[in-house]
CSV table of C-alpha atoms and ligand atoms in Angstrom, one decimal:
chain,number,residue,atom,x,y,z
A,1297,UNK,CA,3.0,-59.4,51.0
A,1298,UNK,CA,4.0,-61.1,54.2
A,1299,UNK,CA,7.0,-62.6,56.0
A,1300,UNK,CA,6.8,-66.4,55.9
A,1301,UNK,CA,8.9,-69.1,57.6
A,1302,UNK,CA,10.8,-71.1,55.0
A,1303,UNK,CA,10.6,-74.2,57.3
A,1304,UNK,CA,7.1,-74.3,58.9
A,1305,UNK,CA,5.2,-71.7,56.9
A,1306,UNK,CA,4.3,-69.5,60.0
A,1307,UNK,CA,3.4,-66.0,58.9
A,1308,UNK,CA,4.3,-62.6,60.2
A,1309,UNK,CA,3.5,-59.0,59.1
A,1310,UNK,CA,6.1,-57.1,57.2
A,1311,UNK,CA,6.7,-54.6,60.0
A,1312,UNK,CA,7.5,-57.2,62.7
A,1313,UNK,CA,11.2,-57.3,63.5
A,1314,UNK,CA,12.4,-60.9,63.8
A,1315,UNK,CA,15.2,-62.6,62.0
A,1316,UNK,CA,14.1,-66.2,62.3
A,1317,UNK,CA,10.7,-67.9,63.0
A,1318,UNK,CA,9.4,-67.3,66.5
A,1319,UNK,CA,8.0,-70.9,66.6
A,1320,UNK,CA,10.7,-73.1,64.8
A,1321,UNK,CA,13.7,-70.8,64.4
A,1322,UNK,CA,13.7,-71.3,60.6
A,1323,UNK,CA,14.8,-68.6,58.2
A,1324,UNK,CA,12.2,-66.3,56.9
A,1325,UNK,CA,11.4,-65.2,53.3
A,1326,UNK,CA,9.0,-62.6,51.8
A,1327,UNK,CA,6.0,-64.1,50.1
A,1328,UNK,CA,5.4,-62.2,46.9
A,1329,UNK,CA,2.3,-62.7,44.7
A,1330,UNK,CA,4.1,-62.3,41.4
A,1331,UNK,CA,1.1,-63.4,39.4
A,1332,UNK,CA,-0.6,-60.1,40.1
A,1333,UNK,CA,2.2,-57.9,38.8
A,1334,UNK,CA,2.2,-56.0,35.5
A,1335,UNK,CA,5.2,-55.5,33.3
A,1336,UNK,CA,4.2,-51.9,32.5
A,1337,UNK,CA,4.9,-51.1,36.2
A,1338,UNK,CA,8.6,-51.9,35.7
A,1339,UNK,CA,10.1,-48.5,35.1
A,1340,UNK,CA,13.4,-46.8,35.6
A,1341,UNK,CA,16.8,-48.4,36.2
A,1342,UNK,CA,18.7,-50.5,38.7
A,1343,UNK,CA,17.3,-52.4,41.7
A,1344,UNK,CA,14.3,-50.0,42.1
A,1345,UNK,CA,13.1,-50.7,38.6
A,1346,UNK,CA,11.7,-53.8,40.2
A,1347,UNK,CA,9.9,-52.1,43.0
A,1348,UNK,CA,6.6,-53.9,42.4
A,1349,UNK,CA,8.5,-57.1,43.4
A,1350,UNK,CA,10.0,-55.6,46.5
A,1351,UNK,CA,8.3,-55.5,49.9
A,1352,UNK,CA,9.7,-52.1,50.8
A,1353,UNK,CA,8.2,-48.8,49.7
A,1354,UNK,CA,10.4,-47.2,47.0
A,1355,UNK,CA,9.3,-43.6,47.8
A,1356,UNK,CA,12.2,-42.8,50.2
A,1357,UNK,CA,14.7,-45.3,48.9
A,1358,UNK,CA,18.3,-45.0,50.2
A,1359,UNK,CA,20.1,-45.5,46.9
A,1360,UNK,CA,23.6,-45.1,45.4
A,1361,UNK,CA,22.4,-46.2,41.9
A,1362,UNK,CA,23.0,-49.9,42.4
A,1363,UNK,CA,22.2,-52.8,40.0
A,1364,UNK,CA,22.2,-52.6,36.2
A,1365,UNK,CA,25.6,-54.3,36.1
A,1366,UNK,CA,27.0,-55.6,32.8
A,1367,UNK,CA,26.2,-59.0,31.5
A,1368,UNK,CA,29.3,-59.6,29.5
A,1369,UNK,CA,29.7,-62.2,26.8
A,1370,UNK,CA,33.0,-64.1,27.3
A,1371,UNK,CA,33.9,-65.6,23.9
A,1372,UNK,CA,37.5,-66.6,24.5
A,1373,UNK,CA,37.0,-68.0,27.9
A,1374,UNK,CA,33.8,-69.7,26.8
A,1375,UNK,CA,35.6,-71.4,24.0
A,1376,UNK,CA,38.3,-72.5,26.4
A,1377,UNK,CA,35.8,-74.0,28.7
A,1378,UNK,CA,33.6,-75.6,26.0
A,1379,UNK,CA,30.6,-73.4,26.6
A,1380,UNK,CA,28.6,-72.1,23.7
A,1381,UNK,CA,27.5,-68.9,25.3
A,1382,UNK,CA,29.2,-67.9,28.5
A,1383,UNK,CA,28.4,-64.6,30.3
A,1384,UNK,CA,29.7,-62.9,33.3
A,1385,UNK,CA,27.3,-60.8,35.4
A,1386,UNK,CA,29.9,-58.5,36.8
A,1387,UNK,CA,28.7,-57.4,40.2
A,1388,UNK,CA,31.9,-55.6,40.9
A,1389,UNK,CA,30.3,-52.7,38.9
A,1390,UNK,CA,28.0,-51.9,41.8
A,1391,UNK,CA,28.7,-48.7,43.8
A,1392,UNK,CA,30.8,-50.3,46.5
A,1393,UNK,CA,32.1,-53.0,44.2
A,1394,UNK,CA,30.0,-56.0,45.2
A,1395,UNK,CA,26.5,-57.6,44.8
A,1396,UNK,CA,25.8,-56.7,48.4
A,1397,UNK,CA,24.6,-53.2,47.3
A,1398,UNK,CA,21.5,-54.7,45.7
A,1399,UNK,CA,20.5,-56.0,49.1
A,1400,UNK,CA,21.7,-53.1,51.1
A,1401,UNK,CA,19.7,-50.5,49.3
A,1402,UNK,CA,16.5,-52.4,50.2
A,1403,UNK,CA,17.7,-53.4,53.7
A,1404,UNK,CA,18.8,-49.9,54.8
A,1405,UNK,CA,15.6,-48.4,53.3
A,1406,UNK,CA,13.7,-50.9,55.5
A,1407,UNK,CA,15.7,-49.9,58.5
A,1408,UNK,CA,14.8,-46.3,58.0
A,1409,UNK,CA,11.1,-47.2,57.6
A,1410,UNK,CA,11.2,-49.2,60.8
A,1411,UNK,CA,12.7,-46.3,62.7
A,1412,UNK,CA,16.0,-48.0,63.5
A,1413,UNK,CA,18.8,-45.8,64.7
A,1414,UNK,CA,21.6,-48.2,64.0
A,1415,UNK,CA,22.4,-51.1,61.6
A,1416,UNK,CA,24.8,-53.9,62.2
A,1417,UNK,CA,26.4,-56.9,60.5
A,1418,UNK,CA,29.1,-59.5,60.8
A,1419,UNK,CA,31.1,-59.7,57.7
A,1420,UNK,CA,33.9,-61.3,55.7
A,1421,UNK,CA,34.2,-57.8,54.2
A,1422,UNK,CA,31.8,-56.9,51.4
A,1423,UNK,CA,28.7,-56.8,53.6
A,1424,UNK,CA,30.4,-54.4,55.9
A,1425,UNK,CA,31.7,-52.2,53.1
A,1426,UNK,CA,28.3,-52.0,51.6
A,1427,UNK,CA,26.4,-51.5,54.8
A,1428,UNK,CA,28.9,-48.7,55.9
A,1429,UNK,CA,28.2,-46.8,52.6
A,1430,UNK,CA,24.4,-47.1,52.7
A,1431,UNK,CA,24.3,-46.5,56.4
A,1432,UNK,CA,26.3,-43.3,55.9
A,1433,UNK,CA,24.1,-42.2,53.1
A,1434,UNK,CA,21.0,-42.7,55.4
A,1435,UNK,CA,22.7,-41.0,58.4
A,1436,UNK,CA,22.5,-44.1,60.5
A,1437,UNK,CA,25.0,-45.5,63.1
A,1438,UNK,CA,26.7,-48.5,61.5
A,1439,UNK,CA,28.2,-51.3,63.5
A,1440,UNK,CA,30.5,-53.9,61.9
A,1441,UNK,CA,31.9,-57.1,63.5
A,1442,UNK,CA,34.8,-58.6,61.6
A,1443,UNK,CA,36.7,-61.9,62.1
A,1444,UNK,CA,40.1,-60.8,63.2
A,1445,UNK,CA,42.8,-60.6,60.6
A,1446,UNK,CA,41.0,-62.4,57.7
A,1447,UNK,CA,39.3,-59.6,55.9
A,1448,UNK,CA,40.8,-58.2,52.7
A,1449,UNK,CA,42.3,-54.8,53.3
A,1450,UNK,CA,40.4,-53.0,50.5
A,1451,UNK,CA,37.1,-53.9,52.2
A,1452,UNK,CA,38.3,-52.8,55.7
A,1453,UNK,CA,39.3,-49.5,54.1
A,1454,UNK,CA,35.8,-49.0,52.7
A,1455,UNK,CA,34.2,-49.6,56.2
A,1456,UNK,CA,36.7,-47.1,57.7
A,1457,UNK,CA,36.2,-44.3,55.2
A,1458,UNK,CA,32.4,-44.5,55.5
A,1459,UNK,CA,32.7,-44.1,59.3
A,1460,UNK,CA,31.5,-47.5,60.5
A,1461,UNK,CA,32.2,-48.5,64.1
A,1462,UNK,CA,34.4,-51.5,63.6
A,1463,UNK,CA,34.9,-54.3,66.1
A,1464,UNK,CA,37.3,-57.2,65.4
A,1465,UNK,CA,36.8,-60.4,67.3
A,1466,UNK,CA,39.0,-63.3,67.8
A,1467,UNK,CA,37.4,-66.1,65.8
A,1468,UNK,CA,36.0,-66.6,62.3
A,1469,UNK,CA,32.9,-65.2,60.6
A,1470,UNK,CA,30.6,-67.7,62.2
A,1471,UNK,CA,31.6,-66.5,65.7
A,1472,UNK,CA,31.1,-62.9,64.6
A,1473,UNK,CA,27.7,-63.8,63.1
A,1474,UNK,CA,26.5,-65.4,66.3
A,1475,UNK,CA,27.5,-62.4,68.4
A,1476,UNK,CA,26.0,-59.8,66.2
A,1477,UNK,CA,22.7,-61.7,66.1
A,1478,UNK,CA,22.6,-61.7,69.9
A,1479,UNK,CA,23.4,-57.9,69.9
A,1480,UNK,CA,20.5,-57.2,67.5
A,1481,UNK,CA,18.0,-59.3,69.5
A,1482,UNK,CA,19.1,-57.6,72.7
A,1483,UNK,CA,18.7,-54.2,71.4
A,1484,UNK,CA,15.6,-53.3,69.5
A,1485,UNK,CA,17.3,-50.3,68.0
A,1486,UNK,CA,20.0,-52.2,66.2
A,1487,UNK,CA,18.7,-53.6,62.9
A,1488,UNK,CA,20.6,-56.6,61.6
A,1489,UNK,CA,21.6,-56.5,57.9
A,1490,UNK,CA,23.2,-59.9,57.3
A,1491,UNK,CA,21.6,-62.1,54.7
A,1492,UNK,CA,19.4,-63.7,57.4
A,1493,UNK,CA,17.4,-60.5,56.9
A,1494,UNK,CA,14.8,-61.4,54.3
A,1495,UNK,CA,14.4,-57.9,53.0
A,1496,UNK,CA,18.0,-57.7,52.0
A,1497,UNK,CA,17.6,-60.8,49.9
A,1498,UNK,CA,14.7,-59.2,48.1
A,1499,UNK,CA,17.1,-56.7,46.7
A,1500,UNK,CA,19.6,-59.4,45.7
A,1501,UNK,CA,17.0,-61.3,43.7
A,1502,UNK,CA,16.8,-58.4,41.2
A,1503,UNK,CA,20.0,-59.9,39.5
A,1504,UNK,CA,17.7,-62.6,38.1
A,1505,UNK,CA,15.3,-60.1,36.7
A,1506,UNK,CA,18.1,-58.2,35.0
A,1507,UNK,CA,19.6,-61.3,33.5
A,1508,UNK,CA,16.2,-62.3,32.0
A,1509,UNK,CA,15.6,-58.8,30.6
A,1510,UNK,CA,19.2,-58.6,29.1
A,1511,UNK,CA,19.0,-62.0,27.4
A,1512,UNK,CA,15.3,-61.8,26.6
A,1513,UNK,CA,14.9,-65.2,28.4
A,1514,UNK,CA,16.2,-67.1,31.4
A,1515,UNK,CA,19.7,-68.7,30.8
A,1516,UNK,CA,20.1,-72.5,31.0
A,1517,UNK,CA,22.4,-72.4,34.0
A,1518,UNK,CA,23.6,-69.9,36.6
A,1519,UNK,CA,26.8,-70.6,38.6
A,1520,UNK,CA,27.8,-68.7,41.7
A,1521,UNK,CA,30.0,-68.9,44.8
A,1522,UNK,CA,28.3,-69.9,48.1
A,1523,UNK,CA,29.2,-68.5,51.5
A,1524,UNK,CA,26.2,-67.8,53.7
A,1525,UNK,CA,24.2,-68.9,50.6
A,1526,UNK,CA,21.9,-65.9,50.6
A,1527,UNK,CA,22.7,-64.9,47.1
A,1528,UNK,CA,22.0,-68.3,45.4
A,1529,UNK,CA,18.7,-68.4,47.4
A,1530,UNK,CA,17.7,-64.9,46.5
A,1531,UNK,CA,18.5,-65.3,42.8
A,1532,UNK,CA,16.6,-68.6,42.5
A,1533,UNK,CA,13.6,-66.8,44.1
A,1534,UNK,CA,13.9,-64.1,41.6
A,1535,UNK,CA,13.9,-66.4,38.6
A,1536,UNK,CA,10.8,-68.2,40.0
A,1537,UNK,CA,9.0,-64.9,40.6
A,1538,UNK,CA,9.8,-63.5,37.1
A,1539,UNK,CA,8.4,-66.7,35.6
A,1540,UNK,CA,5.3,-66.7,37.8
A,1541,UNK,CA,4.6,-63.1,36.7
A,1542,UNK,CA,4.7,-64.4,33.1
A,1543,UNK,CA,7.8,-62.2,32.3
A,1544,UNK,CA,10.0,-65.3,31.4
A,1545,UNK,CA,9.2,-68.8,30.2
A,1546,UNK,CA,11.7,-71.1,31.8
A,1547,UNK,CA,14.0,-71.5,34.9
A,1548,UNK,CA,17.8,-72.0,34.9
A,1549,UNK,CA,19.6,-74.8,36.8
A,1550,UNK,CA,21.4,-73.3,39.8
A,1551,UNK,CA,25.0,-74.4,40.4
A,1552,UNK,CA,26.9,-73.5,43.6
A,1553,UNK,CA,30.7,-73.5,44.1
A,1554,UNK,CA,32.4,-73.6,47.5
A,1555,UNK,CA,36.0,-73.6,48.5
A,1556,UNK,CA,37.5,-77.0,49.3
A,1557,UNK,CA,38.0,-76.4,53.1
A,1558,UNK,CA,34.8,-74.3,53.5
A,1559,UNK,CA,32.2,-76.5,51.9
A,1560,UNK,CA,29.4,-77.4,54.3
A,1561,UNK,CA,26.7,-77.1,51.7
A,1562,UNK,CA,28.4,-79.3,49.1
A,1563,UNK,CA,29.1,-81.9,51.8
A,1564,UNK,CA,25.5,-81.7,53.0
A,1565,UNK,CA,24.2,-82.3,49.5
A,1566,UNK,CA,26.6,-85.2,49.2
A,1567,UNK,CA,25.2,-86.7,52.3
A,1568,UNK,CA,28.3,-86.4,54.5
A,1569,UNK,CA,27.5,-83.4,56.7
A,1570,UNK,CA,24.0,-83.5,58.0
A,1571,UNK,CA,24.2,-80.4,60.3
A,1572,UNK,CA,25.8,-78.4,57.4
A,1573,UNK,CA,28.7,-77.1,59.5
A,1574,UNK,CA,32.4,-76.9,59.2
A,1575,UNK,CA,34.4,-76.0,62.3
A,1576,UNK,CA,37.5,-74.3,61.0
A,1577,UNK,CA,36.8,-73.0,57.4
A,1578,UNK,CA,39.9,-71.9,55.4
A,1579,UNK,CA,40.4,-70.6,51.9
A,1580,UNK,CA,42.2,-67.9,50.0
A,1581,UNK,CA,38.8,-66.6,49.0
A,1582,UNK,CA,38.2,-65.0,52.4
A,1583,UNK,CA,34.8,-63.7,51.3
A,1584,UNK,CA,33.4,-67.2,51.5
A,1585,UNK,CA,35.4,-68.4,54.4
A,1586,UNK,CA,32.2,-69.4,56.2
A,1587,UNK,CA,31.5,-72.7,58.1
A,1588,UNK,CA,27.9,-72.3,59.3
A,1589,UNK,CA,25.9,-70.8,56.4
A,1590,UNK,CA,22.7,-69.2,57.8
A,1591,UNK,CA,20.8,-69.8,54.5
A,1592,UNK,CA,21.8,-73.4,53.9
A,1593,UNK,CA,18.2,-74.7,53.9
A,1594,UNK,CA,17.2,-72.3,51.2
A,1595,UNK,CA,20.4,-73.0,49.1
A,1596,UNK,CA,19.9,-76.8,49.3
A,1597,UNK,CA,16.3,-76.2,48.0
A,1598,UNK,CA,17.5,-74.0,45.2
A,1599,UNK,CA,20.1,-76.5,44.0
A,1600,UNK,CA,17.8,-79.5,44.2
A,1601,UNK,CA,14.6,-77.9,42.9
A,1602,UNK,CA,16.3,-76.4,39.9
A,1603,UNK,CA,18.1,-79.6,39.0
A,1604,UNK,CA,21.5,-78.0,39.6
A,1605,UNK,CA,24.5,-79.2,41.5
A,1606,UNK,CA,27.2,-78.0,43.9
A,1607,UNK,CA,30.9,-78.7,44.0
A,1608,UNK,CA,34.2,-77.8,45.6
A,1609,UNK,CA,37.1,-76.0,44.0
A,1610,UNK,CA,40.6,-75.7,45.5
A,1611,UNK,CA,42.4,-72.4,46.2
A,1612,UNK,CA,44.7,-73.1,43.3
A,1613,UNK,CA,41.8,-73.7,41.0
A,1614,UNK,CA,40.2,-70.4,42.2
A,1615,UNK,CA,43.4,-68.4,41.6
A,1616,UNK,CA,43.8,-69.9,38.2
A,1617,UNK,CA,40.2,-69.0,37.3
A,1618,UNK,CA,40.8,-65.5,38.5
A,1619,UNK,CA,43.8,-65.2,36.2
A,1620,UNK,CA,42.0,-66.7,33.3
A,1621,UNK,CA,39.2,-64.2,33.5
A,1622,UNK,CA,41.6,-61.3,33.8
A,1623,UNK,CA,43.8,-62.4,31.0
A,1624,UNK,CA,41.3,-63.8,28.5
A,1625,UNK,CA,38.5,-61.3,29.2
A,1626,UNK,CA,40.0,-58.3,30.8
A,1627,UNK,CA,37.9,-58.6,34.0
A,1628,UNK,CA,39.5,-58.5,37.4
A,1629,UNK,CA,37.3,-60.1,40.1
A,1630,UNK,CA,38.1,-61.1,43.6
A,1631,UNK,CA,39.0,-64.8,44.4
A,1632,UNK,CA,35.5,-65.8,45.7
A,1633,UNK,CA,34.0,-64.4,42.4
A,1634,UNK,CA,36.3,-66.6,40.3
A,1635,UNK,CA,35.0,-69.8,42.0
A,1636,UNK,CA,32.2,-70.2,39.4
A,1637,UNK,CA,34.7,-70.1,36.6
A,1638,UNK,CA,36.8,-72.7,38.5
A,1639,UNK,CA,33.7,-74.8,38.9
A,1640,UNK,CA,33.1,-74.8,35.1
A,1641,UNK,CA,36.7,-75.8,34.3
A,1642,UNK,CA,36.6,-78.6,36.9
A,1643,UNK,CA,33.1,-80.1,36.4
A,1644,UNK,CA,31.7,-78.7,33.1
A,1645,UNK,CA,28.0,-78.1,32.6
A,1646,UNK,CA,25.7,-79.5,30.0
A,1647,UNK,CA,24.1,-76.2,29.0
A,1648,UNK,CA,24.4,-73.7,26.1
A,1649,UNK,CA,23.8,-70.4,27.9
A,1650,UNK,CA,25.6,-70.1,31.2
A,1651,UNK,CA,25.8,-67.1,33.4
A,1652,UNK,CA,28.5,-66.8,36.1
A,1653,UNK,CA,27.8,-64.4,38.8
A,1654,UNK,CA,31.1,-62.6,39.6
A,1655,UNK,CA,30.2,-61.2,43.0
A,1656,UNK,CA,33.0,-58.6,43.8
A,1657,UNK,CA,35.7,-56.5,42.3
A,1658,UNK,CA,39.3,-57.7,42.2
A,1659,UNK,CA,40.8,-54.5,43.6
A,1660,UNK,CA,39.2,-55.2,47.0
A,1661,UNK,CA,41.8,-57.9,47.6
A,1662,UNK,CA,45.1,-57.1,45.7
A,1663,UNK,CA,47.1,-59.2,48.3
A,1664,UNK,CA,45.6,-62.4,46.9
A,1665,UNK,CA,47.4,-61.6,43.6
A,1666,UNK,CA,50.6,-59.9,44.8
A,1667,UNK,CA,51.5,-62.6,47.3
A,1668,UNK,CA,52.0,-65.1,44.5
A,1669,UNK,CA,53.2,-62.7,41.8
A,1670,UNK,CA,56.8,-62.8,40.5
A,1671,UNK,CA,59.0,-59.9,41.6
A,1672,UNK,CA,58.8,-56.8,39.4
A,1673,UNK,CA,61.6,-56.4,37.0
A,1674,UNK,CA,64.1,-53.7,38.1
A,1675,UNK,CA,65.9,-51.7,35.3
A,1676,UNK,CA,68.3,-48.8,35.0
A,1677,UNK,CA,66.4,-45.8,33.5
A,1678,UNK,CA,67.9,-46.3,30.1
A,1679,UNK,CA,66.4,-47.5,26.8
A,1680,UNK,CA,69.1,-50.1,26.5
A,1681,UNK,CA,68.4,-51.6,29.9
A,1682,UNK,CA,64.7,-51.8,29.2
A,1683,UNK,CA,65.3,-53.4,25.8
A,1684,UNK,CA,67.5,-55.9,27.3
A,1685,UNK,CA,65.0,-56.8,30.0
A,1686,UNK,CA,62.2,-57.2,27.4
A,1687,UNK,CA,64.5,-58.8,24.8
A,1688,UNK,CA,63.2,-56.3,22.2
B,1781,LIG,C1,32.6,-61.5,46.8
B,1781,LIG,O1,30.5,-59.9,53.3
B,1781,LIG,O2,29.3,-63.1,53.6
B,1781,LIG,O3,26.5,-67.0,49.6
B,1781,LIG,O4,30.0,-61.0,55.1
B,1781,LIG,O5,31.7,-61.2,49.5
B,1781,LIG,O6,25.3,-64.9,49.7
B,1781,LIG,O7,26.9,-65.4,51.4
B,1781,LIG,C2,30.2,-62.1,51.7
B,1781,LIG,C3,29.9,-63.1,50.8
B,1781,LIG,C4,30.3,-64.4,47.4
B,1781,LIG,C5,29.0,-65.3,49.2
B,1781,LIG,N1,31.2,-63.5,46.8
B,1781,LIG,O8,27.6,-64.8,49.2
B,1781,LIG,C6,30.1,-60.9,53.9
B,1781,LIG,C7,29.8,-62.1,53.1
B,1781,LIG,C8,31.6,-62.5,47.5
B,1781,LIG,C9,31.2,-62.3,48.8
B,1781,LIG,C10,29.9,-64.3,48.7
B,1781,LIG,C11,30.3,-63.2,49.4
B,1781,LIG,P1,26.5,-65.6,50.0
């Protein structure tokens, strides 16, 4: 295996620390020769079951037992949305409550193997929560740069309890991302764990393998939220590698949902935003409040090559989808994770088997619910008063 520039195909060895191509500044990916892999070598559970596909030695993996999240059939919601077989891949079931753990177990293991003493990230919340936990487990210094005031409190609490060094900056995620990249390049000891790091994305691609193994085949369509667009890129790579290895027979179409006022990739695909940037992104789904997605070239390729599409959903549509999933299926996901459901209601998809990737747990961001919830009913502590309130 080798690191390869996604843009110009320049090659670099696996132990060279660089986050973008030295000649063209393109994003990097790990080239995997999946054709040579043998199914008998997939053993154990979770992300590391797929070690033969990963470019990192599993021997000393820094793990919290990530992956193996449920793929839940959603009969009621599926019927409501007109989809024959709807599934939710519930990434909130990971150790820190989001899909980031799949990437972090691989990224932090790589950091240890490279001899780094500190890991760093910019984050809208979940990356920092996950990195803080895995960094703590590995005994590393963890540095987190957050956009001031716009990170859900549950996620900040996670970074705090795991002992991360937290810096808030004035400005949005894109500002924080630029700064932490410079910090990592300046200091060889600080290893960057945002999704520009190709090893992290290798961990995230395992979601595709799990979906294929659970269903016994690839689904027809996969829908997910896009922020930095690392996840859609990683999962598409996973589906392609599983097929190349001969472990699945077909590929899904990839659908990406963005929030209305934070939608550079949708605009780019629609031909109205060539540079793929939005200056002041805004959305209730703070996890995907991102205007300059670092993996946009990969995401555009995933959507186009798979025959998929991308679309925007409004904050209102996102919150409705969050409620629908909670009330029809009993699953509480954070607003960003409900964007795929909102996408399906708004645009529909011509496909029988559809998997929505619900990226993070709802408890991370209770404010999103409580700020629009009706006031709780107040009663005297008597049966009569409760009966009256309930009209029972
Ligand atoms: C719940 O934590 O970017 O398209 O800094 O937390 O791979 O960026 C989070 C992203 C979707 C978007 N859903 O994934 C961060 C961060 C949830 C998220 C995304 C995020 P990408």
